CSV table of C-alpha atoms and ligand atoms in Angstrom, one decimal:
chain,number,residue,atom,x,y,z
X,47,MET,CA,28.4,-2.7,0.9
X,48,ALA,CA,25.0,-2.0,2.4
X,49,TYR,CA,22.8,-4.0,0.0
X,50,GLU,CA,24.6,-7.3,-0.1
X,51,TYR,CA,21.7,-9.0,1.6
X,52,ILE,CA,19.5,-8.2,-1.4
X,53,ASP,CA,21.5,-10.6,-3.6
X,54,ARG,CA,20.9,-13.4,-1.1
X,55,ASN,CA,17.3,-12.6,-0.6
X,56,LEU,CA,16.6,-12.5,-4.4
X,57,GLN,CA,18.4,-15.8,-4.9
X,58,SER,CA,16.5,-17.6,-2.1
X,59,LEU,CA,13.2,-16.1,-3.2
X,60,LYS,CA,13.8,-17.4,-6.7
X,61,THR,CA,14.5,-20.8,-5.3
X,62,ARG,CA,11.3,-20.6,-3.3
X,63,ILE,CA,9.3,-19.6,-6.4
X,64,GLU,CA,10.9,-22.4,-8.5
X,65,ALA,CA,10.0,-24.9,-5.8
X,66,ALA,CA,6.4,-23.7,-5.7
X,67,CYS,CA,6.2,-24.0,-9.5
X,68,ALA,CA,7.8,-27.4,-9.6
X,69,ALA,CA,5.3,-28.7,-7.0
X,70,CYS,CA,2.4,-27.9,-9.2
X,71,GLY,CA,4.0,-28.4,-12.6
X,72,ARG,CA,4.2,-24.8,-13.7
X,73,ASN,CA,7.0,-23.1,-15.6
X,74,PRO,CA,8.7,-20.4,-13.4
X,75,GLU,CA,9.0,-18.2,-16.5
X,76,ASP,CA,5.2,-17.8,-16.3
X,77,VAL,CA,5.4,-16.2,-12.9
X,78,ARG,CA,6.6,-12.6,-12.9
X,79,LEU,CA,8.3,-11.3,-9.8
X,80,ILE,CA,7.4,-7.7,-8.8
X,81,ALA,CA,9.8,-6.4,-6.2
X,82,VAL,CA,7.8,-4.3,-3.9
X,83,SER,CA,10.2,-1.5,-2.9
X,84,LYS,CA,7.9,0.6,-0.8
X,85,THR,CA,9.5,2.2,2.2
X,86,ASN,CA,12.9,1.3,0.9
X,87,PRO,CA,15.2,3.9,-0.6
X,88,VAL,CA,16.1,4.4,-4.3
X,89,GLU,CA,19.5,2.7,-3.5
X,90,ALA,CA,17.7,-0.5,-2.7
X,91,VAL,CA,16.0,-0.4,-6.1
X,92,ARG,CA,19.3,0.3,-7.8
X,93,ALA,CA,20.9,-2.6,-6.1
X,94,MET,CA,18.0,-4.9,-7.2
X,95,ARG,CA,18.2,-3.6,-10.7
X,96,ALA,CA,21.9,-4.4,-10.8
X,97,LEU,CA,20.8,-8.0,-10.3
X,98,LYS,CA,18.6,-7.8,-13.3
X,99,GLN,CA,15.4,-7.6,-11.4
X,100,LEU,CA,13.5,-5.0,-13.4
X,101,ASP,CA,9.8,-5.0,-12.2
X,102,PHE,CA,9.2,-2.8,-9.2
X,103,GLY,CA,6.0,-2.1,-7.2
X,104,GLU,CA,5.0,0.8,-5.0
X,105,ASN,CA,1.8,1.3,-3.1
X,106,LYS,CA,1.8,5.1,-2.7
X,107,VAL,CA,1.9,7.8,-5.4
X,108,GLN,CA,4.1,10.0,-3.2
X,109,GLU,CA,6.7,7.2,-3.0
X,110,LEU,CA,6.4,6.1,-6.6
X,111,VAL,CA,6.8,9.5,-8.2
X,112,PRO,CA,10.2,10.4,-6.6
X,113,LYS,CA,11.5,6.9,-7.4
X,114,MET,CA,10.4,7.1,-11.0
X,115,GLU,CA,12.1,10.5,-11.2
X,116,ALA,CA,15.3,9.5,-9.5
X,117,LEU,CA,15.6,6.5,-11.8
X,118,GLU,CA,14.4,8.2,-15.0
X,119,ALA,CA,17.5,7.2,-16.9
X,120,ASP,CA,16.8,3.5,-16.2
X,121,LYS,CA,14.3,3.0,-19.0
X,122,ASP,CA,14.4,-0.8,-18.5
X,123,ILE,CA,12.6,-0.5,-15.2
X,124,VAL,CA,8.9,-1.6,-15.3
X,125,TRP,CA,7.0,0.4,-12.7
X,126,HIS,CA,3.9,-1.1,-11.1
X,127,MET,CA,1.4,0.9,-9.0
X,128,ILE,CA,0.0,-1.7,-6.6
X,129,GLY,CA,-1.7,0.3,-3.9
X,130,THR,CA,-5.1,1.9,-3.4
X,131,LEU,CA,-5.1,4.8,-5.8
X,132,GLN,CA,-7.1,8.0,-5.5
X,133,SER,CA,-8.3,9.1,-8.9
X,134,ASN,CA,-7.0,12.7,-8.5
X,135,LYS,CA,-3.4,11.3,-8.2
X,136,ILE,CA,-3.4,9.4,-11.4
X,137,LYS,CA,-2.1,12.5,-13.3
X,138,TYR,CA,1.1,12.3,-11.4
X,139,ILE,CA,2.1,8.8,-12.6
X,140,ALA,CA,0.4,8.5,-16.0
X,141,ASP,CA,3.5,9.6,-18.0
X,142,ARG,CA,5.7,6.8,-16.7
X,143,VAL,CA,3.9,4.0,-14.8
X,144,ASP,CA,3.6,0.8,-16.8
X,145,TRP,CA,1.1,-1.2,-14.8
X,146,ILE,CA,-1.7,-0.2,-12.4
X,147,HIS,CA,-2.8,-3.2,-10.4
X,148,SER,CA,-5.2,-1.6,-8.0
X,149,VAL,CA,-8.1,-0.3,-10.1
X,150,PRO,CA,-11.4,-0.9,-8.4
X,151,LYS,CA,-13.9,1.3,-10.2
X,152,LEU,CA,-15.1,3.1,-13.3
X,153,LYS,CA,-14.0,6.6,-12.1
X,154,ALA,CA,-10.4,5.5,-11.8
X,155,LEU,CA,-10.5,3.7,-15.2
X,156,LYS,CA,-11.9,6.9,-16.9
X,157,GLU,CA,-9.2,9.0,-15.3
X,158,ILE,CA,-6.4,6.6,-16.3
X,159,ASN,CA,-7.7,6.5,-19.8
X,160,LYS,CA,-7.8,10.3,-20.0
X,161,ARG,CA,-4.4,10.9,-18.5
X,162,ALA,CA,-2.7,8.1,-20.5
X,163,GLY,CA,-4.2,9.6,-23.6
X,164,GLN,CA,-2.8,13.1,-22.7
X,165,ALA,CA,0.6,11.4,-22.3
X,166,GLY,CA,0.2,9.5,-25.6
X,167,ARG,CA,0.5,6.2,-23.8
X,168,ILE,CA,-1.4,3.0,-23.2
X,169,ILE,CA,-1.3,1.8,-19.5
X,170,ASN,CA,-1.7,-1.8,-18.5
X,171,VAL,CA,-4.4,-2.1,-15.9
X,172,LEU,CA,-5.5,-4.9,-13.5
X,173,ILE,CA,-8.9,-4.7,-11.9
X,174,GLN,CA,-8.6,-5.2,-8.2
X,175,VAL,CA,-11.3,-7.5,-6.9
X,176,ASN,CA,-12.4,-7.8,-3.3
X,177,ILE,CA,-11.7,-11.5,-2.7
X,178,SER,CA,-11.3,-11.4,1.1
X,179,ASP,CA,-14.7,-9.9,2.0
X,180,GLU,CA,-13.2,-8.0,4.9
X,181,ASN,CA,-14.3,-4.7,6.4
X,182,GLN,CA,-11.2,-2.9,5.1
X,183,LYS,CA,-12.5,-3.7,1.7
X,184,SER,CA,-10.6,-2.8,-1.4
X,185,GLY,CA,-11.4,-3.8,-4.9
X,186,CYS,CA,-14.6,-4.1,-6.8
X,187,GLU,CA,-17.2,-6.7,-5.8
X,188,PRO,CA,-17.0,-9.9,-8.0
X,189,ASP,CA,-20.6,-9.2,-9.2
X,190,ASP,CA,-19.6,-5.8,-10.5
X,191,LEU,CA,-16.6,-7.0,-12.5
X,192,PRO,CA,-18.4,-7.9,-15.8
X,193,ALA,CA,-20.0,-4.4,-16.1
X,194,LEU,CA,-16.7,-2.7,-15.4
X,195,LEU,CA,-14.8,-4.7,-18.0
X,196,GLU,CA,-17.6,-4.1,-20.5
X,197,VAL,CA,-17.3,-0.3,-20.2
X,198,ALA,CA,-13.5,-0.3,-20.1
X,199,ASP,CA,-13.3,-2.3,-23.3
X,200,SER,CA,-13.8,0.9,-25.4
X,201,MET,CA,-11.1,2.9,-23.6
X,202,ALA,CA,-8.3,3.3,-26.1
X,203,ASN,CA,-5.5,4.4,-23.7
X,204,LEU,CA,-5.6,1.5,-21.3
X,205,LYS,CA,-5.6,-2.2,-21.7
X,206,VAL,CA,-7.0,-4.4,-19.0
X,207,ARG,CA,-4.6,-7.3,-18.6
X,208,GLY,CA,-6.2,-9.3,-15.8
X,209,LEU,CA,-7.1,-9.2,-12.1
X,210,MET,CA,-5.5,-8.4,-8.8
X,211,GLY,CA,-6.5,-9.6,-5.4
X,212,MET,CA,-5.2,-9.7,-1.8
X,213,ALA,CA,-6.1,-12.6,0.4
X,214,SER,CA,-7.0,-12.2,4.1
X,215,PHE,CA,-4.0,-11.7,6.3
X,216,THR,CA,-3.8,-15.1,7.9
X,217,ASP,CA,-1.7,-18.2,7.8
X,218,ASP,CA,-4.8,-20.3,7.5
X,219,GLU,CA,-4.6,-21.9,4.1
X,220,ALA,CA,-8.3,-23.0,4.2
X,221,ILE,CA,-9.1,-19.3,4.1
X,222,VAL,CA,-6.5,-18.0,1.6
X,223,ARG,CA,-6.8,-20.7,-1.0
X,224,PRO,CA,-10.5,-20.3,-1.9
X,225,GLN,CA,-9.9,-16.5,-2.2
X,226,PHE,CA,-7.1,-16.9,-4.7
X,227,ARG,CA,-9.2,-19.6,-6.5
X,228,LEU,CA,-12.1,-17.2,-6.8
X,229,LEU,CA,-9.9,-14.7,-8.6
X,230,ARG,CA,-8.9,-17.3,-11.1
X,231,VAL,CA,-12.5,-18.4,-11.6
X,232,LEU,CA,-13.4,-14.8,-12.3
X,233,LEU,CA,-10.6,-14.4,-14.8
X,234,VAL,CA,-11.5,-17.6,-16.7
X,235,GLN,CA,-15.2,-16.5,-16.8
X,236,GLU,CA,-14.2,-13.1,-18.3
X,237,GLN,CA,-11.7,-14.6,-20.7
X,238,LYS,CA,-14.6,-16.5,-22.4
X,239,LYS,CA,-16.3,-13.2,-23.3
X,240,GLY,CA,-14.0,-12.2,-26.1
X,241,TYR,CA,-13.4,-8.5,-25.3
X,242,GLN,CA,-12.1,-6.4,-28.2
X,243,ASN,CA,-9.3,-4.6,-26.3
X,244,HIS,CA,-8.6,-6.3,-23.1
X,245,VAL,CA,-6.0,-9.1,-23.0
X,246,LEU,CA,-7.0,-11.0,-19.9
X,247,THR,CA,-4.0,-13.2,-19.0
X,248,GLU,CA,-2.7,-11.9,-15.7
X,249,LEU,CA,-3.4,-12.8,-12.1
X,250,SER,CA,-1.6,-10.6,-9.7
X,251,MET,CA,-1.9,-12.4,-6.4
X,252,GLY,CA,0.5,-13.7,-3.7
X,253,MET,CA,2.8,-11.9,-1.3
X,254,THR,CA,5.7,-13.0,0.9
X,255,ASN,CA,3.5,-15.1,3.2
X,256,ASP,CA,1.2,-16.7,0.7
X,257,LEU,CA,3.1,-17.0,-2.6
X,258,GLU,CA,3.1,-20.8,-2.7
X,259,ILE,CA,-0.7,-21.0,-2.5
X,260,ALA,CA,-0.9,-18.2,-5.1
X,261,VAL,CA,1.4,-20.0,-7.5
X,262,GLN,CA,-0.7,-23.2,-7.1
X,263,GLU,CA,-3.8,-21.2,-7.8
X,264,GLY,CA,-2.4,-19.7,-11.0
X,265,ALA,CA,-0.7,-16.5,-10.1
X,266,THR,CA,1.2,-14.9,-13.0
X,267,MET,CA,2.5,-11.9,-11.0
X,268,LEU,CA,3.8,-12.1,-7.4
X,269,ARG,CA,4.1,-8.9,-5.4
X,270,ILE,CA,6.9,-9.5,-3.0
X,271,GLY,CA,8.4,-7.0,-0.5
X,272,THR,CA,9.5,-8.5,2.8
X,273,ALA,CA,11.2,-11.6,1.4
X,274,LEU,CA,13.4,-9.3,-0.7
X,275,PHE,CA,14.0,-6.2,1.3
X,276,GLY,CA,13.4,-7.4,4.8
X,277,ALA,CA,10.6,-6.5,7.3
X,278,ARG,CA,9.3,-2.9,7.1
X,279,ASP,CA,8.8,-0.7,10.1
X,280,TYR,CA,5.8,0.9,8.5
X,281,ASP,CA,3.7,0.8,5.4
Q,366,LIG,C1,3.3,-4.3,0.6
Q,366,LIG,C2,2.5,-4.9,-0.5
Q,366,LIG,C3,2.9,-6.2,-1.0
Q,366,LIG,C4,4.1,-6.9,-0.5
Q,366,LIG,O1,3.9,-7.5,0.7
Q,366,LIG,P1,5.0,-8.4,1.4
Q,366,LIG,O2,4.2,-9.2,2.4
Q,366,LIG,O3,6.0,-7.5,2.1
Q,366,LIG,O4,5.6,-9.3,0.4
Q,366,LIG,C5,2.1,-6.8,-2.0
Q,366,LIG,N1,1.0,-6.1,-2.4
Q,366,LIG,C6,0.6,-4.9,-2.0
Q,366,LIG,C7,-0.6,-4.3,-2.5
Q,366,LIG,C8,1.3,-4.3,-1.0
Q,366,LIG,O5,0.9,-3.1,-0.5
């Protein structure tokens, strides 16, 4: 059938992650795989779920919403919003999304808190930090992170669980590694502050091309699309 390749891809990706963990003495169970299903149909998600892969990531609200609806009966799926999120679209996902990785500012935090409250839920949030310092910047500046976490600590309907970052799009390890390392340093700094509500344990970093470096630098969540579903024609 059409999605046989998904089985092979998942197995070889797991082998790759295990090797990356072995090389730096980490337990693969501490690295959660998020299958980035963007641009792929609901059938691809179903095929992956049948293989017991249950975490899925989407980068657009207009793709996430129909997939969450189509797979409404599959309560075991954990949905991750990983893409740049306009505050006015949070209302469309707040009743089902489990994690939002890409929260860069206070306005979005307030809106998530409000909409999650209306839905009677607590949403897991990661603060996206700009670690690559490129012109197409996304994420909050490292200097702004402490103030953001301070304010968000009193928001009852979200829980900040860690940080998310995207490295520069390059094969140059000398550029990528310090970017991931910065994210970890920031997390460790914030862990020491003893927030009331946040549970700062997660580092969402690493994609198909840089997952080994991310694992070495402490990633706890890998967001992987291409290695699982093949190359995309568009994003
Ligand atoms: C598409 C996407 C990924 C996955 O990228 P691949 O290189 O296909 O593994 C990870 N994170 C975000 C935010 C994405 O948009």
